[in-house]
Amino acid sequence: MILILGGTGEARKLAEALTERGVEVVSSLAGRVARPRLPVGEVRVGGFGGPEGLARYLRENQVEAVVDATHPFAERIGANAATAAERTQTPLLRLARPGWQAGPQDDWHWAADLAEAAEMLADLGKRVFLTSGRQGLPAFAHLDDLWFLIRCVDPPEPPLPRHHELILARGPYEVAAERELLGRVDVLVTKDSGGAQTSAKLTAARELGMPVLLVRRPDRPATETAETVPAAVEWVLHR
């Protein structure tokens, strides 16, 4: 049995591709989204209880290999997976889509984390399109002199920026719609998630000549890595 740590589009595609090839797959979702898009095959929702709990799950279920196909910013589960795989001697693959790359017409600015992004905002604009996820919103809550157009999938919990408007939506998004939203702000803030599902906002910002403030990906444990679903499928089949 293969355990896929999922929640991403790549994880769903991998589960489908492996199931079609007769591989037994269990996809694990963190449960942070109220109505997640479910992959084919067996699905479990919720945490494992740290690396010890994950290691126990791997042993008890005779997991043959683990594919960490979580979001690029899900660093905790990535660290837990690396530790549990090492303790149980279970093969581990990280399925990580490449990050976004700036083109010659892009006005991109990079921050190490959300806290640094909040510090940099005042120099880039007063009206902000914030698409960094609901869990990171407290990092911007103290910026009372800025206005935020906030987009996330599920309703966020406080603290939130004092001056804001909330949009609840799930990608993929169209360039034309993103251009219309960006017409209301001065700067776009997002994480370097990579992939095409939410990249339309970057295209719209480029067309408008708008600055984009991107948060760099956190470090992940060193492990074997694939950038595409077909490469991950081949890795699993060779196990």
JSON list of C-alpha atoms in Angstrom, two decimals:
[
{"chain": "A", "resi": 1, "resn": "MET", "atom": "CA", "xyz": [0.00, 0.00, 0.00]},
{"chain": "A", "resi": 2, "resn": "ILE", "atom": "CA", "xyz": [1.17, 3.52, -0.87]},
{"chain": "A", "resi": 3, "resn": "LEU", "atom": "CA", "xyz": [0.44, 6.46, 1.42]},
{"chain": "A", "resi": 4, "resn": "ILE", "atom": "CA", "xyz": [0.00, 9.81, -0.32]},
{"chain": "A", "resi": 5, "resn": "LEU", "atom": "CA", "xyz": [0.16, 12.87, 1.90]},
{"chain": "A", "resi": 6, "resn": "GLY", "atom": "CA", "xyz": [-2.12, 15.01, -0.18]},
{"chain": "A", "resi": 7, "resn": "GLY", "atom": "CA", "xyz": [-4.36, 18.03, -0.43]},
{"chain": "A", "resi": 8, "resn": "THR", "atom": "CA", "xyz": [-2.94, 19.31, -3.73]},
{"chain": "A", "resi": 9, "resn": "GLY", "atom": "CA", "xyz": [-3.99, 18.85, -7.34]},
{"chain": "A", "resi": 10, "resn": "GLU", "atom": "CA", "xyz": [-0.84, 16.82, -7.95]},
{"chain": "A", "resi": 11, "resn": "ALA", "atom": "CA", "xyz": [-1.77, 14.47, -5.11]},
{"chain": "A", "resi": 12, "resn": "ARG", "atom": "CA", "xyz": [-5.21, 13.86, -6.61]},
{"chain": "A", "resi": 13, "resn": "LYS", "atom": "CA", "xyz": [-3.75, 13.18, -10.04]},
{"chain": "A", "resi": 14, "resn": "LEU", "atom": "CA", "xyz": [-1.20, 10.81, -8.55]},
{"chain": "A", "resi": 15, "resn": "ALA", "atom": "CA", "xyz": [-3.86, 8.86, -6.64]},
{"chain": "A", "resi": 16, "resn": "GLU", "atom": "CA", "xyz": [-5.90, 8.50, -9.83]},
{"chain": "A", "resi": 17, "resn": "ALA", "atom": "CA", "xyz": [-2.92, 7.42, -11.93]},
{"chain": "A", "resi": 18, "resn": "LEU", "atom": "CA", "xyz": [-1.78, 4.81, -9.41]},
{"chain": "A", "resi": 19, "resn": "THR", "atom": "CA", "xyz": [-5.28, 3.45, -8.85]},
{"chain": "A", "resi": 20, "resn": "GLU", "atom": "CA", "xyz": [-5.70, 3.00, -12.61]},
{"chain": "A", "resi": 21, "resn": "ARG", "atom": "CA", "xyz": [-2.53, 0.89, -12.53]},
{"chain": "A", "resi": 22, "resn": "GLY", "atom": "CA", "xyz": [-3.84, -1.34, -9.77]},
{"chain": "A", "resi": 23, "resn": "VAL", "atom": "CA", "xyz": [-1.79, 0.15, -6.95]},
{"chain": "A", "resi": 24, "resn": "GLU", "atom": "CA", "xyz": [-3.46, 0.28, -3.53]},
{"chain": "A", "resi": 25, "resn": "VAL", "atom": "CA", "xyz": [-3.44, 3.91, -2.40]},
{"chain": "A", "resi": 26, "resn": "VAL", "atom": "CA", "xyz": [-4.50, 5.73, 0.74]},
{"chain": "A", "resi": 27, "resn": "SER", "atom": "CA", "xyz": [-4.60, 9.53, 0.51]},
{"chain": "A", "resi": 28, "resn": "SER", "atom": "CA", "xyz": [-4.25, 11.49, 3.75]},
{"chain": "A", "resi": 29, "resn": "LEU", "atom": "CA", "xyz": [-5.69, 15.01, 4.04]},
{"chain": "A", "resi": 30, "resn": "ALA", "atom": "CA", "xyz": [-4.92, 17.40, 6.88]},
{"chain": "A", "resi": 31, "resn": "GLY", "atom": "CA", "xyz": [-8.55, 18.44, 7.26]},
{"chain": "A", "resi": 32, "resn": "ARG", "atom": "CA", "xyz": [-7.91, 22.18, 7.23]},
{"chain": "A", "resi": 33, "resn": "VAL", "atom": "CA", "xyz": [-10.33, 22.84, 4.36]},
{"chain": "A", "resi": 34, "resn": "ALA", "atom": "CA", "xyz": [-14.04, 22.46, 5.09]},
{"chain": "A", "resi": 35, "resn": "ARG", "atom": "CA", "xyz": [-14.97, 20.93, 1.71]},
{"chain": "A", "resi": 36, "resn": "PRO", "atom": "CA", "xyz": [-11.81, 19.45, 0.21]},
{"chain": "A", "resi": 37, "resn": "ARG", "atom": "CA", "xyz": [-11.66, 18.00, -3.27]},
{"chain": "A", "resi": 38, "resn": "LEU", "atom": "CA", "xyz": [-11.36, 14.29, -2.62]},
{"chain": "A", "resi": 39, "resn": "PRO", "atom": "CA", "xyz": [-9.09, 12.00, -4.65]},
{"chain": "A", "resi": 40, "resn": "VAL", "atom": "CA", "xyz": [-10.10, 8.59, -5.91]},
{"chain": "A", "resi": 41, "resn": "GLY", "atom": "CA", "xyz": [-9.45, 5.63, -3.66]},
{"chain": "A", "resi": 42, "resn": "GLU", "atom": "CA", "xyz": [-9.35, 5.44, 0.12]},
{"chain": "A", "resi": 43, "resn": "VAL", "atom": "CA", "xyz": [-9.09, 8.73, 2.00]},
{"chain": "A", "resi": 44, "resn": "ARG", "atom": "CA", "xyz": [-8.25, 9.51, 5.62]},
{"chain": "A", "resi": 45, "resn": "VAL", "atom": "CA", "xyz": [-8.68, 12.97, 7.13]},
{"chain": "A", "resi": 46, "resn": "GLY", "atom": "CA", "xyz": [-6.78, 14.42, 10.09]},
{"chain": "A", "resi": 47, "resn": "GLY", "atom": "CA", "xyz": [-3.32, 14.38, 11.58]},
{"chain": "A", "resi": 48, "resn": "PHE", "atom": "CA", "xyz": [-1.31, 11.35, 12.65]},
{"chain": "A", "resi": 49, "resn": "GLY", "atom": "CA", "xyz": [-0.09, 12.67, 15.99]},
{"chain": "A", "resi": 50, "resn": "GLY", "atom": "CA", "xyz": [3.37, 13.88, 15.00]},
{"chain": "A", "resi": 51, "resn": "PRO", "atom": "CA", "xyz": [6.20, 11.78, 13.59]},
{"chain": "A", "resi": 52, "resn": "GLU", "atom": "CA", "xyz": [5.65, 9.07, 16.22]},
{"chain": "A", "resi": 53, "resn": "GLY", "atom": "CA", "xyz": [2.01, 8.64, 15.19]},
{"chain": "A", "resi": 54, "resn": "LEU", "atom": "CA", "xyz": [2.90, 8.60, 11.50]},
{"chain": "A", "resi": 55, "resn": "ALA", "atom": "CA", "xyz": [5.63, 6.01, 12.08]},
{"chain": "A", "resi": 56, "resn": "ARG", "atom": "CA", "xyz": [3.14, 3.85, 13.94]},
{"chain": "A", "resi": 57, "resn": "TYR", "atom": "CA", "xyz": [0.67, 4.17, 11.07]},
{"chain": "A", "resi": 58, "resn": "LEU", "atom": "CA", "xyz": [3.33, 3.12, 8.56]},
{"chain": "A", "resi": 59, "resn": "ARG", "atom": "CA", "xyz": [4.19, 0.03, 10.58]},
{"chain": "A", "resi": 60, "resn": "GLU", "atom": "CA", "xyz": [0.64, -1.02, 11.43]},
{"chain": "A", "resi": 61, "resn": "ASN", "atom": "CA", "xyz": [-0.59, -0.65, 7.86]},
{"chain": "A", "resi": 62, "resn": "GLN", "atom": "CA", "xyz": [2.49, -2.14, 6.19]},
{"chain": "A", "resi": 63, "resn": "VAL", "atom": "CA", "xyz": [2.97, 0.94, 4.03]},
{"chain": "A", "resi": 64, "resn": "GLU", "atom": "CA", "xyz": [5.46, 0.19, 1.27]},
{"chain": "A", "resi": 65, "resn": "ALA", "atom": "CA", "xyz": [6.24, 3.80, 0.33]},
{"chain": "A", "resi": 66, "resn": "VAL", "atom": "CA", "xyz": [5.19, 7.37, 1.12]},
{"chain": "A", "resi": 67, "resn": "VAL", "atom": "CA", "xyz": [4.72, 10.23, -1.34]},
{"chain": "A", "resi": 68, "resn": "ASP", "atom": "CA", "xyz": [4.67, 13.66, 0.27]},
{"chain": "A", "resi": 69, "resn": "ALA", "atom": "CA", "xyz": [2.53, 15.62, -2.20]},
{"chain": "A", "resi": 70, "resn": "THR", "atom": "CA", "xyz": [1.47, 18.29, 0.28]},
{"chain": "A", "resi": 71, "resn": "HIS", "atom": "CA", "xyz": [1.44, 22.03, -0.37]},
{"chain": "A", "resi": 72, "resn": "PRO", "atom": "CA", "xyz": [4.90, 23.60, -0.68]},
{"chain": "A", "resi": 73, "resn": "PHE", "atom": "CA", "xyz": [4.26, 25.52, 2.56]},
{"chain": "A", "resi": 74, "resn": "ALA", "atom": "CA", "xyz": [3.12, 22.50, 4.61]},
{"chain": "A", "resi": 75, "resn": "GLU", "atom": "CA", "xyz": [6.54, 22.25, 6.25]},
{"chain": "A", "resi": 76, "resn": "ARG", "atom": "CA", "xyz": [5.40, 20.50, 9.44]},
{"chain": "A", "resi": 77, "resn": "ILE", "atom": "CA", "xyz": [3.96, 17.41, 7.76]},
{"chain": "A", "resi": 78, "resn": "GLY", "atom": "CA", "xyz": [6.99, 17.34, 5.49]},
{"chain": "A", "resi": 79, "resn": "ALA", "atom": "CA", "xyz": [9.32, 17.20, 8.49]},
{"chain": "A", "resi": 80, "resn": "ASN", "atom": "CA", "xyz": [7.14, 14.58, 10.18]},
{"chain": "A", "resi": 81, "resn": "ALA", "atom": "CA", "xyz": [7.13, 12.45, 7.04]},
{"chain": "A", "resi": 82, "resn": "ALA", "atom": "CA", "xyz": [10.92, 12.55, 6.75]},
{"chain": "A", "resi": 83, "resn": "THR", "atom": "CA", "xyz": [11.36, 11.56, 10.39]},
{"chain": "A", "resi": 84, "resn": "ALA", "atom": "CA", "xyz": [8.78, 8.77, 10.29]},
{"chain": "A", "resi": 85, "resn": "ALA", "atom": "CA", "xyz": [10.13, 7.37, 7.02]},
{"chain": "A", "resi": 86, "resn": "GLU", "atom": "CA", "xyz": [13.66, 7.29, 8.41]},
{"chain": "A", "resi": 87, "resn": "ARG", "atom": "CA", "xyz": [12.56, 5.56, 11.62]},
{"chain": "A", "resi": 88, "resn": "THR", "atom": "CA", "xyz": [10.62, 2.88, 9.76]},
{"chain": "A", "resi": 89, "resn": "GLN", "atom": "CA", "xyz": [12.97, 2.61, 6.76]},
{"chain": "A", "resi": 90, "resn": "THR", "atom": "CA", "xyz": [10.07, 3.42, 4.44]},
{"chain": "A", "resi": 91, "resn": "PRO", "atom": "CA", "xyz": [10.94, 4.86, 1.00]},
{"chain": "A", "resi": 92, "resn": "LEU", "atom": "CA", "xyz": [9.88, 8.52, 0.78]},
{"chain": "A", "resi": 93, "resn": "LEU", "atom": "CA", "xyz": [9.38, 10.72, -2.27]},
{"chain": "A", "resi": 94, "resn": "ARG", "atom": "CA", "xyz": [8.62, 14.43, -2.26]},
{"chain": "A", "resi": 95, "resn": "LEU", "atom": "CA", "xyz": [6.34, 15.43, -5.16]},
{"chain": "A", "resi": 96, "resn": "ALA", "atom": "CA", "xyz": [6.99, 19.16, -5.43]},
{"chain": "A", "resi": 97, "resn": "ARG", "atom": "CA", "xyz": [5.87, 21.31, -8.32]},
{"chain": "A", "resi": 98, "resn": "PRO", "atom": "CA", "xyz": [8.46, 23.93, -9.34]},
{"chain": "A", "resi": 99, "resn": "GLY", "atom": "CA", "xyz": [8.14, 27.44, -7.96]},
{"chain": "A", "resi": 100, "resn": "TRP", "atom": "CA", "xyz": [7.17, 30.38, -10.10]},
{"chain": "A", "resi": 101, "resn": "GLN", "atom": "CA", "xyz": [9.84, 32.18, -12.14]},
{"chain": "A", "resi": 102, "resn": "ALA", "atom": "CA", "xyz": [9.80, 35.90, -12.84]},
{"chain": "A", "resi": 103, "resn": "GLY", "atom": "CA", "xyz": [9.89, 37.13, -16.41]},
{"chain": "A", "resi": 104, "resn": "PRO", "atom": "CA", "xyz": [11.52, 40.32, -17.71]},
{"chain": "A", "resi": 105, "resn": "GLN", "atom": "CA", "xyz": [8.29, 42.31, -17.34]},
{"chain": "A", "resi": 106, "resn": "ASP", "atom": "CA", "xyz": [7.54, 41.18, -13.78]},
{"chain": "A", "resi": 107, "resn": "ASP", "atom": "CA", "xyz": [8.02, 43.52, -10.81]},
{"chain": "A", "resi": 108, "resn": "TRP", "atom": "CA", "xyz": [8.57, 40.90, -8.10]},
{"chain": "A", "resi": 109, "resn": "HIS", "atom": "CA", "xyz": [9.78, 41.42, -4.55]},
{"chain": "A", "resi": 110, "resn": "TRP", "atom": "CA", "xyz": [10.72, 38.51, -2.27]},
{"chain": "A", "resi": 111, "resn": "ALA", "atom": "CA", "xyz": [10.17, 38.03, 1.47]},
{"chain": "A", "resi": 112, "resn": "ALA", "atom": "CA", "xyz": [11.57, 35.23, 3.61]},
{"chain": "A", "resi": 113, "resn": "ASP", "atom": "CA", "xyz": [8.27, 34.77, 5.45]},
{"chain": "A", "resi": 114, "resn": "LEU", "atom": "CA", "xyz": [4.94, 36.44, 6.13]},
{"chain": "A", "resi": 115, "resn": "ALA", "atom": "CA", "xyz": [6.35, 38.63, 8.89]},
{"chain": "A", "resi": 116, "resn": "GLU", "atom": "CA", "xyz": [8.93, 40.11, 6.54]},
{"chain": "A", "resi": 117, "resn": "ALA", "atom": "CA", "xyz": [6.26, 40.54, 3.87]},
{"chain": "A", "resi": 118, "resn": "ALA", "atom": "CA", "xyz": [4.19, 42.60, 6.31]},
{"chain": "A", "resi": 119, "resn": "GLU", "atom": "CA", "xyz": [7.21, 44.82, 6.99]},
{"chain": "A", "resi": 120, "resn": "MET", "atom": "CA", "xyz": [7.82, 45.40, 3.28]},
{"chain": "A", "resi": 121, "resn": "LEU", "atom": "CA", "xyz": [4.24, 46.27, 2.32]},
{"chain": "A", "resi": 122, "resn": "ALA", "atom": "CA", "xyz": [4.22, 49.95, 3.24]},
{"chain": "A", "resi": 123, "resn": "ASP", "atom": "CA", "xyz": [6.84, 50.69, 0.56]},
{"chain": "A", "resi": 124, "resn": "LEU", "atom": "CA", "xyz": [4.85, 48.95, -2.16]},
{"chain": "A", "resi": 125, "resn": "GLY", "atom": "CA", "xyz": [1.29, 50.22, -1.78]},
{"chain": "A", "resi": 126, "resn": "LYS", "atom": "CA", "xyz": [-1.61, 51.11, 0.50]},
{"chain": "A", "resi": 127, "resn": "ARG", "atom": "CA", "xyz": [-4.25, 48.80, -1.02]},
{"chain": "A", "resi": 128, "resn": "VAL", "atom": "CA", "xyz": [-3.31, 45.12, -0.93]},
{"chain": "A", "resi": 129, "resn": "PHE", "atom": "CA", "xyz": [-4.66, 41.99, -2.61]},
{"chain": "A", "resi": 130, "resn": "LEU", "atom": "CA", "xyz": [-3.73, 39.33, -0.05]},
{"chain": "A", "resi": 131, "resn": "THR", "atom": "CA", "xyz": [-3.85, 35.70, -1.26]},
{"chain": "A", "resi": 132, "resn": "SER", "atom": "CA", "xyz": [-1.44, 34.05, 1.19]},
{"chain": "A", "resi": 133, "resn": "GLY", "atom": "CA", "xyz": [-4.00, 31.81, 2.90]},
{"chain": "A", "resi": 134, "resn": "ARG", "atom": "CA", "xyz": [-6.23, 32.28, 5.93]},
{"chain": "A", "resi": 135, "resn": "GLN", "atom": "CA", "xyz": [-3.78, 30.85, 8.46]},
{"chain": "A", "resi": 136, "resn": "GLY", "atom": "CA", "xyz": [-1.22, 33.55, 7.74]},
{"chain": "A", "resi": 137, "resn": "LEU", "atom": "CA", "xyz": [-3.56, 36.53, 8.10]},
{"chain": "A", "resi": 138, "resn": "PRO", "atom": "CA", "xyz": [-2.54, 37.40, 11.70]},
{"chain": "A", "resi": 139, "resn": "ALA", "atom": "CA", "xyz": [0.85, 38.49, 10.33]},
{"chain": "A", "resi": 140, "resn": "PHE", "atom": "CA", "xyz": [-0.90, 41.47, 8.70]},
{"chain": "A", "resi": 141, "resn": "ALA", "atom": "CA", "xyz": [-3.48, 42.22, 11.40]},
{"chain": "A", "resi": 142, "resn": "HIS", "atom": "CA", "xyz": [-1.49, 45.12, 12.92]},
{"chain": "A", "resi": 143, "resn": "LEU", "atom": "CA", "xyz": [-1.28, 47.11, 9.66]},
{"chain": "A", "resi": 144, "resn": "ASP", "atom": "CA", "xyz": [-4.09, 49.57, 10.41]},
{"chain": "A", "resi": 145, "resn": "ASP", "atom": "CA", "xyz": [-2.95, 52.08, 7.80]},
{"chain": "A", "resi": 146, "resn": "LEU", "atom": "CA", "xyz": [-3.43, 49.64, 4.89]},
{"chain": "A", "resi": 147, "resn": "TRP", "atom": "CA", "xyz": [-6.57, 48.26, 3.20]},
{"chain": "A", "resi": 148, "resn": "PHE", "atom": "CA", "xyz": [-6.73, 44.57, 2.29]},
{"chain": "A", "resi": 149, "resn": "LEU", "atom": "CA", "xyz": [-8.73, 42.63, -0.26]},
{"chain": "A", "resi": 150, "resn": "ILE", "atom": "CA", "xyz": [-8.40, 39.14, 1.24]},
{"chain": "A", "resi": 151, "resn": "ARG", "atom": "CA", "xyz": [-9.15, 35.96, -0.69]},
{"chain": "A", "resi": 152, "resn": "CYS", "atom": "CA", "xyz": [-9.20, 32.49, 0.86]},
{"chain": "A", "resi": 153, "resn": "VAL", "atom": "CA", "xyz": [-11.14, 29.23, 0.53]},
{"chain": "A", "resi": 154, "resn": "ASP", "atom": "CA", "xyz": [-12.75, 29.08, 3.99]},
{"chain": "A", "resi": 155, "resn": "PRO", "atom": "CA", "xyz": [-13.75, 31.89, 6.38]},
{"chain": "A", "resi": 156, "resn": "PRO", "atom": "CA", "xyz": [-10.72, 33.02, 8.41]},
{"chain": "A", "resi": 157, "resn": "GLU", "atom": "CA", "xyz": [-10.60, 33.48, 12.16]},
{"chain": "A", "resi": 158, "resn": "PRO", "atom": "CA", "xyz": [-9.38, 36.67, 13.85]},
{"chain": "A", "resi": 159, "resn": "PRO", "atom": "CA", "xyz": [-7.16, 38.52, 14.19]},
{"chain": "A", "resi": 160, "resn": "LEU", "atom": "CA", "xyz": [-7.62, 40.13, 10.79]},
{"chain": "A", "resi": 161, "resn": "PRO", "atom": "CA", "xyz": [-6.51, 43.48, 9.39]},
{"chain": "A", "resi": 162, "resn": "ARG", "atom": "CA", "xyz": [-8.80, 46.26, 10.57]},
{"chain": "A", "resi": 163, "resn": "HIS", "atom": "CA", "xyz": [-9.61, 47.52, 7.08]},
{"chain": "A", "resi": 164, "resn": "HIS", "atom": "CA", "xyz": [-10.46, 44.66, 4.75]},
{"chain": "A", "resi": 165, "resn": "GLU", "atom": "CA", "xyz": [-12.91, 43.04, 2.38]},
{"chain": "A", "resi": 166, "resn": "LEU", "atom": "CA", "xyz": [-13.18, 39.26, 2.27]},
{"chain": "A", "resi": 167, "resn": "ILE", "atom": "CA", "xyz": [-13.66, 37.05, -0.80]},
{"chain": "A", "resi": 168, "resn": "LEU", "atom": "CA", "xyz": [-14.25, 33.32, -0.37]},
{"chain": "A", "resi": 169, "resn": "ALA", "atom": "CA", "xyz": [-13.27, 31.48, -3.55]},
{"chain": "A", "resi": 170, "resn": "ARG", "atom": "CA", "xyz": [-11.37, 28.45, -4.79]},
{"chain": "A", "resi": 171, "resn": "GLY", "atom": "CA", "xyz": [-9.19, 28.28, -7.91]},
{"chain": "A", "resi": 172, "resn": "PRO", "atom": "CA", "xyz": [-8.49, 27.87, -10.69]},
{"chain": "A", "resi": 173, "resn": "TYR", "atom": "CA", "xyz": [-8.95, 31.53, -11.61]},
{"chain": "A", "resi": 174, "resn": "GLU", "atom": "CA", "xyz": [-9.17, 33.33, -14.95]},
{"chain": "A", "resi": 175, "resn": "VAL", "atom": "CA", "xyz": [-6.83, 36.15, -15.96]},
{"chain": "A", "resi": 176, "resn": "ALA", "atom": "CA", "xyz": [-9.66, 38.53, -16.84]},
{"chain": "A", "resi": 177, "resn": "ALA", "atom": "CA", "xyz": [-11.29, 38.14, -13.43]},
{"chain": "A", "resi": 178, "resn": "GLU", "atom": "CA", "xyz": [-7.95, 38.53, -11.67]},
{"chain": "A", "resi": 179, "resn": "ARG", "atom": "CA", "xyz": [-7.23, 41.69, -13.64]},
{"chain": "A", "resi": 180, "resn": "GLU", "atom": "CA", "xyz": [-10.53, 43.14, -12.48]},
{"chain": "A", "resi": 181, "resn": "LEU", "atom": "CA", "xyz": [-9.71, 42.44, -8.83]},
{"chain": "A", "resi": 182, "resn": "LEU", "atom": "CA", "xyz": [-6.20, 43.83, -9.16]},
{"chain": "A", "resi": 183, "resn": "GLY", "atom": "CA", "xyz": [-7.68, 47.02, -10.56]},
{"chain": "A", "resi": 184, "resn": "ARG", "atom": "CA", "xyz": [-8.84, 47.77, -7.01]},
{"chain": "A", "resi": 185, "resn": "VAL", "atom": "CA", "xyz": [-5.41, 47.52, -5.35]},
{"chain": "A", "resi": 186, "resn": "ASP", "atom": "CA", "xyz": [-1.79, 48.67, -5.55]},
{"chain": "A", "resi": 187, "resn": "VAL", "atom": "CA", "xyz": [0.12, 45.45, -4.78]},
{"chain": "A", "resi": 188, "resn": "LEU", "atom": "CA", "xyz": [-0.40, 41.69, -4.78]},
{"chain": "A", "resi": 189, "resn": "VAL", "atom": "CA", "xyz": [0.85, 39.49, -1.92]},
{"chain": "A", "resi": 190, "resn": "THR", "atom": "CA", "xyz": [1.07, 35.74, -2.36]},
{"chain": "A", "resi": 191, "resn": "LYS", "atom": "CA", "xyz": [3.15, 32.67, -1.55]},
{"chain": "A", "resi": 192, "resn": "ASP", "atom": "CA", "xyz": [5.38, 30.96, -4.10]},
{"chain": "A", "resi": 193, "resn": "SER", "atom": "CA", "xyz": [2.99, 28.03, -4.44]},
{"chain": "A", "resi": 194, "resn": "GLY", "atom": "CA", "xyz": [3.88, 27.30, -8.06]},
{"chain": "A", "resi": 195, "resn": "GLY", "atom": "CA", "xyz": [1.61, 25.58, -10.54]},
{"chain": "A", "resi": 196, "resn": "ALA", "atom": "CA", "xyz": [-0.99, 26.87, -12.96]},
{"chain": "A", "resi": 197, "resn": "GLN", "atom": "CA", "xyz": [-4.11, 26.74, -10.77]},
{"chain": "A", "resi": 198, "resn": "THR", "atom": "CA", "xyz": [-3.51, 30.13, -9.12]},
{"chain": "A", "resi": 199, "resn": "SER", "atom": "CA", "xyz": [-0.96, 31.70, -11.48]},
{"chain": "A", "resi": 200, "resn": "ALA", "atom": "CA", "xyz": [-3.51, 33.86, -13.35]},
{"chain": "A", "resi": 201, "resn": "LYS", "atom": "CA", "xyz": [-3.06, 36.62, -10.78]},
{"chain": "A", "resi": 202, "resn": "LEU", "atom": "CA", "xyz": [0.63, 36.83, -11.68]},
{"chain": "A", "resi": 203, "resn": "THR", "atom": "CA", "xyz": [-0.21, 37.17, -15.36]},
{"chain": "A", "resi": 204, "resn": "ALA", "atom": "CA", "xyz": [-2.73, 39.91, -14.56]},
{"chain": "A", "resi": 205, "resn": "ALA", "atom": "CA", "xyz": [-0.22, 41.74, -12.35]},
{"chain": "A", "resi": 206, "resn": "ARG", "atom": "CA", "xyz": [2.34, 41.60, -15.17]},
{"chain": "A", "resi": 207, "resn": "GLU", "atom": "CA", "xyz": [-0.14, 43.05, -17.65]},
{"chain": "A", "resi": 208, "resn": "LEU", "atom": "CA", "xyz": [-0.97, 45.87, -15.22]},
{"chain": "A", "resi": 209, "resn": "GLY", "atom": "CA", "xyz": [2.65, 46.56, -14.28]},
{"chain": "A", "resi": 210, "resn": "MET", "atom": "CA", "xyz": [1.78, 45.93, -10.63]},
{"chain": "A", "resi": 211, "resn": "PRO", "atom": "CA", "xyz": [4.33, 44.96, -7.97]},
{"chain": "A", "resi": 212, "resn": "VAL", "atom": "CA", "xyz": [4.04, 41.45, -6.54]},
{"chain": "A", "resi": 213, "resn": "LEU", "atom": "CA", "xyz": [5.33, 40.52, -3.10]},
{"chain": "A", "resi": 214, "resn": "LEU", "atom": "CA", "xyz": [6.09, 36.80, -2.93]},
{"chain": "A", "resi": 215, "resn": "VAL", "atom": "CA", "xyz": [6.89, 34.75, 0.16]},
{"chain": "A", "resi": 216, "resn": "ARG", "atom": "CA", "xyz": [9.66, 32.23, -0.39]},
{"chain": "A", "resi": 217, "resn": "ARG", "atom": "CA", "xyz": [9.07, 28.55, 0.23]},
{"chain": "A", "resi": 218, "resn": "PRO", "atom": "CA", "xyz": [10.24, 27.18, 3.57]},
{"chain": "A", "resi": 219, "resn": "ASP", "atom": "CA", "xyz": [13.08, 24.69, 3.67]},
{"chain": "A", "resi": 220, "resn": "ARG", "atom": "CA", "xyz": [12.09, 21.03, 3.45]},
{"chain": "A", "resi": 221, "resn": "PRO", "atom": "CA", "xyz": [14.07, 17.97, 4.59]},
{"chain": "A", "resi": 222, "resn": "ALA", "atom": "CA", "xyz": [16.42, 16.65, 1.94]},
{"chain": "A", "resi": 223, "resn": "THR", "atom": "CA", "xyz": [14.80, 13.66, 0.24]},
{"chain": "A", "resi": 224, "resn": "GLU", "atom": "CA", "xyz": [14.33, 12.18, -3.20]},
{"chain": "A", "resi": 225, "resn": "THR", "atom": "CA", "xyz": [12.13, 14.55, -5.22]},
{"chain": "A", "resi": 226, "resn": "ALA", "atom": "CA", "xyz": [9.96, 14.47, -8.33]},
{"chain": "A", "resi": 227, "resn": "GLU", "atom": "CA", "xyz": [8.55, 17.56, -10.03]},
{"chain": "A", "resi": 228, "resn": "THR", "atom": "CA", "xyz": [5.79, 15.88, -12.04]},
{"chain": "A", "resi": 229, "resn": "VAL", "atom": "CA", "xyz": [3.08, 13.29, -11.48]},
{"chain": "A", "resi": 230, "resn": "PRO", "atom": "CA", "xyz": [4.40, 10.95, -14.23]},
{"chain": "A", "resi": 231, "resn": "ALA", "atom": "CA", "xyz": [7.82, 10.95, -12.56]},
{"chain": "A", "resi": 232, "resn": "ALA", "atom": "CA", "xyz": [6.19, 10.12, -9.21]},
{"chain": "A", "resi": 233, "resn": "VAL", "atom": "CA", "xyz": [4.21, 7.30, -10.82]},
{"chain": "A", "resi": 234, "resn": "GLU", "atom": "CA", "xyz": [7.42, 5.80, -12.21]},
{"chain": "A", "resi": 235, "resn": "TRP", "atom": "CA", "xyz": [9.08, 6.06, -8.80]},
{"chain": "A", "resi": 236, "resn": "VAL", "atom": "CA", "xyz": [6.21, 4.20, -7.14]},
{"chain": "A", "resi": 237, "resn": "LEU", "atom": "CA", "xyz": [6.01, 1.48, -9.79]},
{"chain": "A", "resi": 238, "resn": "HIS", "atom": "CA", "xyz": [9.74, 0.81, -9.41]},
{"chain": "A", "resi": 239, "resn": "ARG", "atom": "CA", "xyz": [9.13, 0.15, -5.72]}
]
